[in-house]
PDB file of N, CA and C in Angstrom:
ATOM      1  N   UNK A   4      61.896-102.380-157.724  1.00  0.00           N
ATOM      2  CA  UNK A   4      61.662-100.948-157.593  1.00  0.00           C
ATOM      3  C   UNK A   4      62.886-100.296-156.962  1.00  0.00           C
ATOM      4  N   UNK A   5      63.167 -98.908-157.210  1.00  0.00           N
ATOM      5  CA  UNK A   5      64.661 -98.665-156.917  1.00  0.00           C
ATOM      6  C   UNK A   5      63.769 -97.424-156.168  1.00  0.00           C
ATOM      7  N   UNK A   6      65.027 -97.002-155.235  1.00  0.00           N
ATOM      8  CA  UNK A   6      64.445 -95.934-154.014  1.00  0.00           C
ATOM      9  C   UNK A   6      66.316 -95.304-153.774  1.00  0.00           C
ATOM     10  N   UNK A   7      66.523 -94.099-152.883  1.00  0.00           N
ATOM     11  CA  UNK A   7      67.090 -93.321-153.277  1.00  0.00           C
ATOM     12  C   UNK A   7      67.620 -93.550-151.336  1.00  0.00           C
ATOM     13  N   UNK A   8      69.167 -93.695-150.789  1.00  0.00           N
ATOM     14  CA  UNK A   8      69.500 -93.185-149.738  1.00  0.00           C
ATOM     15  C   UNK A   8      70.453 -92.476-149.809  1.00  0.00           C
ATOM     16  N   UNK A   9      70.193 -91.572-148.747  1.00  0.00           N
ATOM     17  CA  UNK A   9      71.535 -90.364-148.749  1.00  0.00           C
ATOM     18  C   UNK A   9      71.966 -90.342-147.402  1.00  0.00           C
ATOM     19  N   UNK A  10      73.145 -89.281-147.635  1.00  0.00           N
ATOM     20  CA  UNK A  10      73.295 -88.848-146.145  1.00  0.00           C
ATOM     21  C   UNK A  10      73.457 -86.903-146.051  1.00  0.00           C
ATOM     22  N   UNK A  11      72.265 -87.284-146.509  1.00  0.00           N
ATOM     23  CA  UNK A  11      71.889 -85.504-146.174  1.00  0.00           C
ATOM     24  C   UNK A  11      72.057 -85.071-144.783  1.00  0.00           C
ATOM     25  N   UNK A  12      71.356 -86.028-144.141  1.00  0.00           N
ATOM     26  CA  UNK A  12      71.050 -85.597-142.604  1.00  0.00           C
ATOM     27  C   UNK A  12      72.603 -85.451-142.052  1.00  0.00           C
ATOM     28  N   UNK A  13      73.330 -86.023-142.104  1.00  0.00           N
ATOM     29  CA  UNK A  13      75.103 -86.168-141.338  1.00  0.00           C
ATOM     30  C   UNK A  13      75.171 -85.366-142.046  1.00  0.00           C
ATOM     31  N   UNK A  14      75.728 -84.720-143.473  1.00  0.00           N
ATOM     32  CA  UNK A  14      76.063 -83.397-143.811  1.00  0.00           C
ATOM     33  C   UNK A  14      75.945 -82.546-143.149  1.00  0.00           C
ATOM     34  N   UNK A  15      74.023 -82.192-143.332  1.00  0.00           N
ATOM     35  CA  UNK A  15      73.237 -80.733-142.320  1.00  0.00           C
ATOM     36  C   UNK A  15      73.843 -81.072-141.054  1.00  0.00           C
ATOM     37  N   UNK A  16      73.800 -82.012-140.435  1.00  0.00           N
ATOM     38  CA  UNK A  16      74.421 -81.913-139.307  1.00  0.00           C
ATOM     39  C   UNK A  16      76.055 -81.520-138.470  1.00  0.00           C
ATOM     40  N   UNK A  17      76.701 -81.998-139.555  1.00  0.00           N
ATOM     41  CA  UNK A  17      78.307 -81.368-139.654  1.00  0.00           C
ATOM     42  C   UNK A  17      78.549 -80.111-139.478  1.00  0.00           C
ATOM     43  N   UNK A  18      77.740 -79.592-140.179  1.00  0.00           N
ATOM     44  CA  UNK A  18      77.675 -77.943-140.585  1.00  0.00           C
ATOM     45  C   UNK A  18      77.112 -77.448-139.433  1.00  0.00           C
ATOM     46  N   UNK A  19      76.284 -78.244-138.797  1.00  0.00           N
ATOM     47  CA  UNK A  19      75.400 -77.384-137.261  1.00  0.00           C
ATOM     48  C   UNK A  19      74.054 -77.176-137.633  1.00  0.00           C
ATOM     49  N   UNK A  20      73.703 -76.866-139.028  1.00  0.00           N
ATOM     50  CA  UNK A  20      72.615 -76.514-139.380  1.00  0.00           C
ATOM     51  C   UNK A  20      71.155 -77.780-139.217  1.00  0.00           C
ATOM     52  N   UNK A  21      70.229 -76.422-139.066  1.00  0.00           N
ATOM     53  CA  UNK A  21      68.602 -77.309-138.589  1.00  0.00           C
ATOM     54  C   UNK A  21      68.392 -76.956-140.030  1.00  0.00           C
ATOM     55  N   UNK A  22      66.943 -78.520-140.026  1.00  0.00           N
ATOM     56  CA  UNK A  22      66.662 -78.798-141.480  1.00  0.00           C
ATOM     57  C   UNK A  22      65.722 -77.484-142.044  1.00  0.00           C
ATOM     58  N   UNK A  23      65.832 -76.404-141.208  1.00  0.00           N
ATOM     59  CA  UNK A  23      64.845 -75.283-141.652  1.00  0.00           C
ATOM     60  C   UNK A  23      66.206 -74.487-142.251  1.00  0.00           C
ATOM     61  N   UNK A  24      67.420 -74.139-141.659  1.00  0.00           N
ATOM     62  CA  UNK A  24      68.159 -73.487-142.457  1.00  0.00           C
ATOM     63  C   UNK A  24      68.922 -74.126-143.997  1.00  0.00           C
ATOM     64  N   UNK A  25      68.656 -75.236-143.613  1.00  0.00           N
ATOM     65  CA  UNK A  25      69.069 -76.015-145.337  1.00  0.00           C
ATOM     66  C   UNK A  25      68.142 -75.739-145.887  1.00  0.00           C
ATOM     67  N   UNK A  26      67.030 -75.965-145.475  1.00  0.00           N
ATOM     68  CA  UNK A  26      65.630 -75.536-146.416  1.00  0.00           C
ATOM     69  C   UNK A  26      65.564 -74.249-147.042  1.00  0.00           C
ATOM     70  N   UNK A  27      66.025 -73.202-146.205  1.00  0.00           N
ATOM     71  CA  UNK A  27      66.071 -71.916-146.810  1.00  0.00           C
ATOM     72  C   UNK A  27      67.343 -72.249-147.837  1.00  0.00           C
ATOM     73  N   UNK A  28      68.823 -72.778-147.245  1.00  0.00           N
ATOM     74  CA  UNK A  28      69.376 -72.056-148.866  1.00  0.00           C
ATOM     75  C   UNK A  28      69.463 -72.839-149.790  1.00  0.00           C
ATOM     76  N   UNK A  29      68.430 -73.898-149.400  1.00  0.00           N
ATOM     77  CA  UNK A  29      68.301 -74.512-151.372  1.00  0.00           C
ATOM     78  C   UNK A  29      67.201 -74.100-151.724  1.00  0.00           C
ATOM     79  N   UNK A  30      65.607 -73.123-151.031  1.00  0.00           N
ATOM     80  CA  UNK A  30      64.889 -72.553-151.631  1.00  0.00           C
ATOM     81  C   UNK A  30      63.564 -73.090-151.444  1.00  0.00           C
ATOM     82  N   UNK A  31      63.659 -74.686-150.364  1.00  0.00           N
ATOM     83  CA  UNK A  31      62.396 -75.362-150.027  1.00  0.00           C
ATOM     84  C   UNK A  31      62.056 -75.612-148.736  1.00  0.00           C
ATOM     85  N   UNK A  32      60.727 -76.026-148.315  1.00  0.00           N
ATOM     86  CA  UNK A  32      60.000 -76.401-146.898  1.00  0.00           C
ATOM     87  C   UNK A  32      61.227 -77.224-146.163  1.00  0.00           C
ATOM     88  N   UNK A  33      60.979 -76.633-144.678  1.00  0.00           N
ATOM     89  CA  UNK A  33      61.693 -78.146-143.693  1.00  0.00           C
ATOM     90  C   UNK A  33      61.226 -79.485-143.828  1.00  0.00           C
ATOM     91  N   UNK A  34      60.076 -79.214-144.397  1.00  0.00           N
ATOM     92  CA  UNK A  34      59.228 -80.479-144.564  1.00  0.00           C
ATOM     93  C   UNK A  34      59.433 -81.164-145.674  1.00  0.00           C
ATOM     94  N   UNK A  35      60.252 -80.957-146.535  1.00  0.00           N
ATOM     95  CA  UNK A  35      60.925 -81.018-147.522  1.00  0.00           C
ATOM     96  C   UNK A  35      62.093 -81.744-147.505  1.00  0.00           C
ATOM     97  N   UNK A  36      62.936 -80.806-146.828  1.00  0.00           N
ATOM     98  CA  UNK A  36      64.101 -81.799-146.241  1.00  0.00           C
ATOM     99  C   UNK A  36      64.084 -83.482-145.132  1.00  0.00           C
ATOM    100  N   UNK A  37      63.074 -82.682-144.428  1.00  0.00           N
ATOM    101  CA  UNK A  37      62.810 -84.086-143.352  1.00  0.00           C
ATOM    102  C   UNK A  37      62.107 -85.141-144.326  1.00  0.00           C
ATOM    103  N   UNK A  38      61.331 -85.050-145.347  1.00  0.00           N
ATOM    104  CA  UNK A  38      61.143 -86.353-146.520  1.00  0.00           C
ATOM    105  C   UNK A  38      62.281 -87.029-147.183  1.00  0.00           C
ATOM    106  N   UNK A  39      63.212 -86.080-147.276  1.00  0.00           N
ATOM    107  CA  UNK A  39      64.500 -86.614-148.036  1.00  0.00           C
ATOM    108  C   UNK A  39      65.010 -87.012-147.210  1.00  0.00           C
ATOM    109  N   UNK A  40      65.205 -86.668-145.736  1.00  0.00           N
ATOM    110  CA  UNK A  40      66.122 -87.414-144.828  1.00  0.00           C
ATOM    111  C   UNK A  40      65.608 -88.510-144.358  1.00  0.00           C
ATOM    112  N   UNK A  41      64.271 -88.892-144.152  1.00  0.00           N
ATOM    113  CA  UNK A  41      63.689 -89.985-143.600  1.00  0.00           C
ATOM    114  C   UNK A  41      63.006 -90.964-144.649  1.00  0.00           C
ATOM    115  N   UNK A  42      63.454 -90.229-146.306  1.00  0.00           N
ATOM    116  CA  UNK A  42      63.601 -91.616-147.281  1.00  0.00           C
ATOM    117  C   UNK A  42      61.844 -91.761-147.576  1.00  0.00           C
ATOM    118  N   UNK A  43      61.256 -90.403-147.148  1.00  0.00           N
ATOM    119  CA  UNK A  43      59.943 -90.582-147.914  1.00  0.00           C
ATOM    120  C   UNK A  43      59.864 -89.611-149.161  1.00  0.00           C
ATOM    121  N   UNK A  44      60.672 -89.145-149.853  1.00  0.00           N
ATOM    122  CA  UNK A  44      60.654 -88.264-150.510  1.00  0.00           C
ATOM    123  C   UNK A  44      61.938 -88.275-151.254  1.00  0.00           C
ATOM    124  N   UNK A  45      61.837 -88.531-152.559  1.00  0.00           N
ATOM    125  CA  UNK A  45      63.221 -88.398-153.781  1.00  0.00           C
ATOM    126  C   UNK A  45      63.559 -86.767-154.240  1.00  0.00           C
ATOM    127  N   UNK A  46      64.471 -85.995-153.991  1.00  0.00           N
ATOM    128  CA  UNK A  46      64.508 -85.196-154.529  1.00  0.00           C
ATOM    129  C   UNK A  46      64.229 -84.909-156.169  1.00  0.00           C
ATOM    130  N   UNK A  47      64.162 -84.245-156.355  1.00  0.00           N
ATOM    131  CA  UNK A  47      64.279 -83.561-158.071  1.00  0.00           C
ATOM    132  C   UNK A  47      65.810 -83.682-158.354  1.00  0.00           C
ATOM    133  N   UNK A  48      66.093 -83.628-159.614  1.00  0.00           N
ATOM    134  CA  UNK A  48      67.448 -83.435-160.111  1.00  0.00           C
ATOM    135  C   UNK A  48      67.828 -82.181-159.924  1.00  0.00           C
ATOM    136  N   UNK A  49      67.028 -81.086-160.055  1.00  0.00           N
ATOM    137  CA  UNK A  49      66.975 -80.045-159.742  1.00  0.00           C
ATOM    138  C   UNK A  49      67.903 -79.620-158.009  1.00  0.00           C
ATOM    139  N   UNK A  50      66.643 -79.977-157.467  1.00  0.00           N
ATOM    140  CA  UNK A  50      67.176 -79.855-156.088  1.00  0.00           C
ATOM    141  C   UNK A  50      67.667 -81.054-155.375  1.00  0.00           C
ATOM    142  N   UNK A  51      68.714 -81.511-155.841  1.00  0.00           N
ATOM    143  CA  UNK A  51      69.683 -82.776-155.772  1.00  0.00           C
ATOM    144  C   UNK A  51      70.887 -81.764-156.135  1.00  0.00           C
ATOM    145  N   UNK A  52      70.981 -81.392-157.198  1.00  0.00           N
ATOM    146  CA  UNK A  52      72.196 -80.941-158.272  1.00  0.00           C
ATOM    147  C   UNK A  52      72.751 -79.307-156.875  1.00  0.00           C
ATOM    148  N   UNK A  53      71.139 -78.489-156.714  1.00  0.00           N
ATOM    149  CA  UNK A  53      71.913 -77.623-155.535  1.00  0.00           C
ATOM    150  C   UNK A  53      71.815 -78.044-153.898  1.00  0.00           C
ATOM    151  N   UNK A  54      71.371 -79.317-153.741  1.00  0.00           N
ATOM    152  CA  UNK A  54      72.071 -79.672-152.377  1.00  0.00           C
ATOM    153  C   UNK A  54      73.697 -79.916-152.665  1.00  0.00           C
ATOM    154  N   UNK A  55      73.735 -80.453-153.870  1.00  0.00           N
ATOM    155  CA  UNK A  55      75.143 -81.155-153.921  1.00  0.00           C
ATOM    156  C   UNK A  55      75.917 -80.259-153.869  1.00  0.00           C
ATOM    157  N   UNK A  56      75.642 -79.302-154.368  1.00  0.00           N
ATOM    158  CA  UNK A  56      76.323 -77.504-154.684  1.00  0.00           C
ATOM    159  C   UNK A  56      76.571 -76.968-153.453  1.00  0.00           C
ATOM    160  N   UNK A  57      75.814 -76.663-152.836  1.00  0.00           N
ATOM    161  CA  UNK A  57      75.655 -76.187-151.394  1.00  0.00           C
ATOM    162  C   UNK A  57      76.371 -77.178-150.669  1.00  0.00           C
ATOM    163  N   UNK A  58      76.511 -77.976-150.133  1.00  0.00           N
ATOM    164  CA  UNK A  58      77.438 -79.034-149.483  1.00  0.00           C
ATOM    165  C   UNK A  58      78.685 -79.735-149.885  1.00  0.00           C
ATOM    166  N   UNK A  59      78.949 -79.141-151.339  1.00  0.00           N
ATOM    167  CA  UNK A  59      80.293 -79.397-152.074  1.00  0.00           C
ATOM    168  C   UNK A  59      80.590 -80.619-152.215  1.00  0.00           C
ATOM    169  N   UNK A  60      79.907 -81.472-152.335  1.00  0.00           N
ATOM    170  CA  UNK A  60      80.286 -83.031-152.837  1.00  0.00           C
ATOM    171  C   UNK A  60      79.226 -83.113-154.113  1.00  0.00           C
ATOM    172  N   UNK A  61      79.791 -84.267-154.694  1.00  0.00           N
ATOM    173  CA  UNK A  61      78.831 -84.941-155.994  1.00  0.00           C
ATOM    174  C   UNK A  61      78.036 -85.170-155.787  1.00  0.00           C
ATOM    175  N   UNK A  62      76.861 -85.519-156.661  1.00  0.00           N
ATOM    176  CA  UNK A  62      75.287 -85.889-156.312  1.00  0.00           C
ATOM    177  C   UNK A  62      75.243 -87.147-155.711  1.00  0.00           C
ATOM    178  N   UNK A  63      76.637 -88.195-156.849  1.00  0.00           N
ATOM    179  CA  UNK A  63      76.298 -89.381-156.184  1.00  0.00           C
ATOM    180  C   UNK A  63      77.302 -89.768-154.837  1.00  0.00           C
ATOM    181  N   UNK A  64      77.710 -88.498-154.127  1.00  0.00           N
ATOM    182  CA  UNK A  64      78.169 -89.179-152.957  1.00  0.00           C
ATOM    183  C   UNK A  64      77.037 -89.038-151.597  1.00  0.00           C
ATOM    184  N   UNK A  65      76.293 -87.928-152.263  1.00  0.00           N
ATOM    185  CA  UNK A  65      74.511 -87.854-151.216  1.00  0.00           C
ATOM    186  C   UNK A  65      73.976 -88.843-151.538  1.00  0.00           C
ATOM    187  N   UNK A  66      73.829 -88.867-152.515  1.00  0.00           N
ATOM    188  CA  UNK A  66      71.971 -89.808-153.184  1.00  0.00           C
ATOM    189  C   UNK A  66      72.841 -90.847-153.716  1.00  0.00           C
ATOM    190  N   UNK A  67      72.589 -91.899-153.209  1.00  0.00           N
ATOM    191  CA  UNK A  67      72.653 -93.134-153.689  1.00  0.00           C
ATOM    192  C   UNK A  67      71.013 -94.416-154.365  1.00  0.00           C
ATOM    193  N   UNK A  68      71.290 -94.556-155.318  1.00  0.00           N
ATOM    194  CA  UNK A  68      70.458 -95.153-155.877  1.00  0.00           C
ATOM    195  C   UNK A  68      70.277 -97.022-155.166  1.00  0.00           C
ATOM    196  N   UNK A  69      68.996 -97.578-155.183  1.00  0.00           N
ATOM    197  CA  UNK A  69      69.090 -98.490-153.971  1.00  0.00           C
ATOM    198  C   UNK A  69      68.154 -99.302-155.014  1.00  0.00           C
ATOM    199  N   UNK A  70      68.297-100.609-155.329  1.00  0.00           N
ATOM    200  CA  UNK A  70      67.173-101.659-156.023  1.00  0.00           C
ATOM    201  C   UNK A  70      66.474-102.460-154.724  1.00  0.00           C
ATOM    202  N   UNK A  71      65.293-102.391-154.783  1.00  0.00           N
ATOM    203  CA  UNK A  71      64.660-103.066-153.364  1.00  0.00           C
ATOM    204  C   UNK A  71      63.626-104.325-154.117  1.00  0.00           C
TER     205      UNK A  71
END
């Protein structure tokens, strides 16, 4: 089974920003973000493609794909 790690959280954090202001400018819940950061929650391609946008790196230098 394959599962998804990133480093969303060190990004948002670089920037200064709390997971409620990332949440606003990609358009979703804090609760949202804190699933993706704590690896209970896969983003969408969707909202993968504008985190990557918003934080200016590639998709696959966030989201890394993981075989477990």
């Amino acid at each position: 089974m394959a599962e998804t790690t990133s480093i969303l959280r060190s990004l948002r954090e670089d920037r200064g920003w709390s997971q409620g202001r990332l949440a606003e400018e990609v358009g979703v819940s804090r609760q949202t973000i804190n699933a993706i950061e704590t690896g209970r929650f896969d983003p969408s391609l969707p909202l993968a493609l504008r985190l990557a946008q918003l934080l200016g790196r590639p998709v696959e230098q966030i989201f890394t794909l993981v075989d477990r």
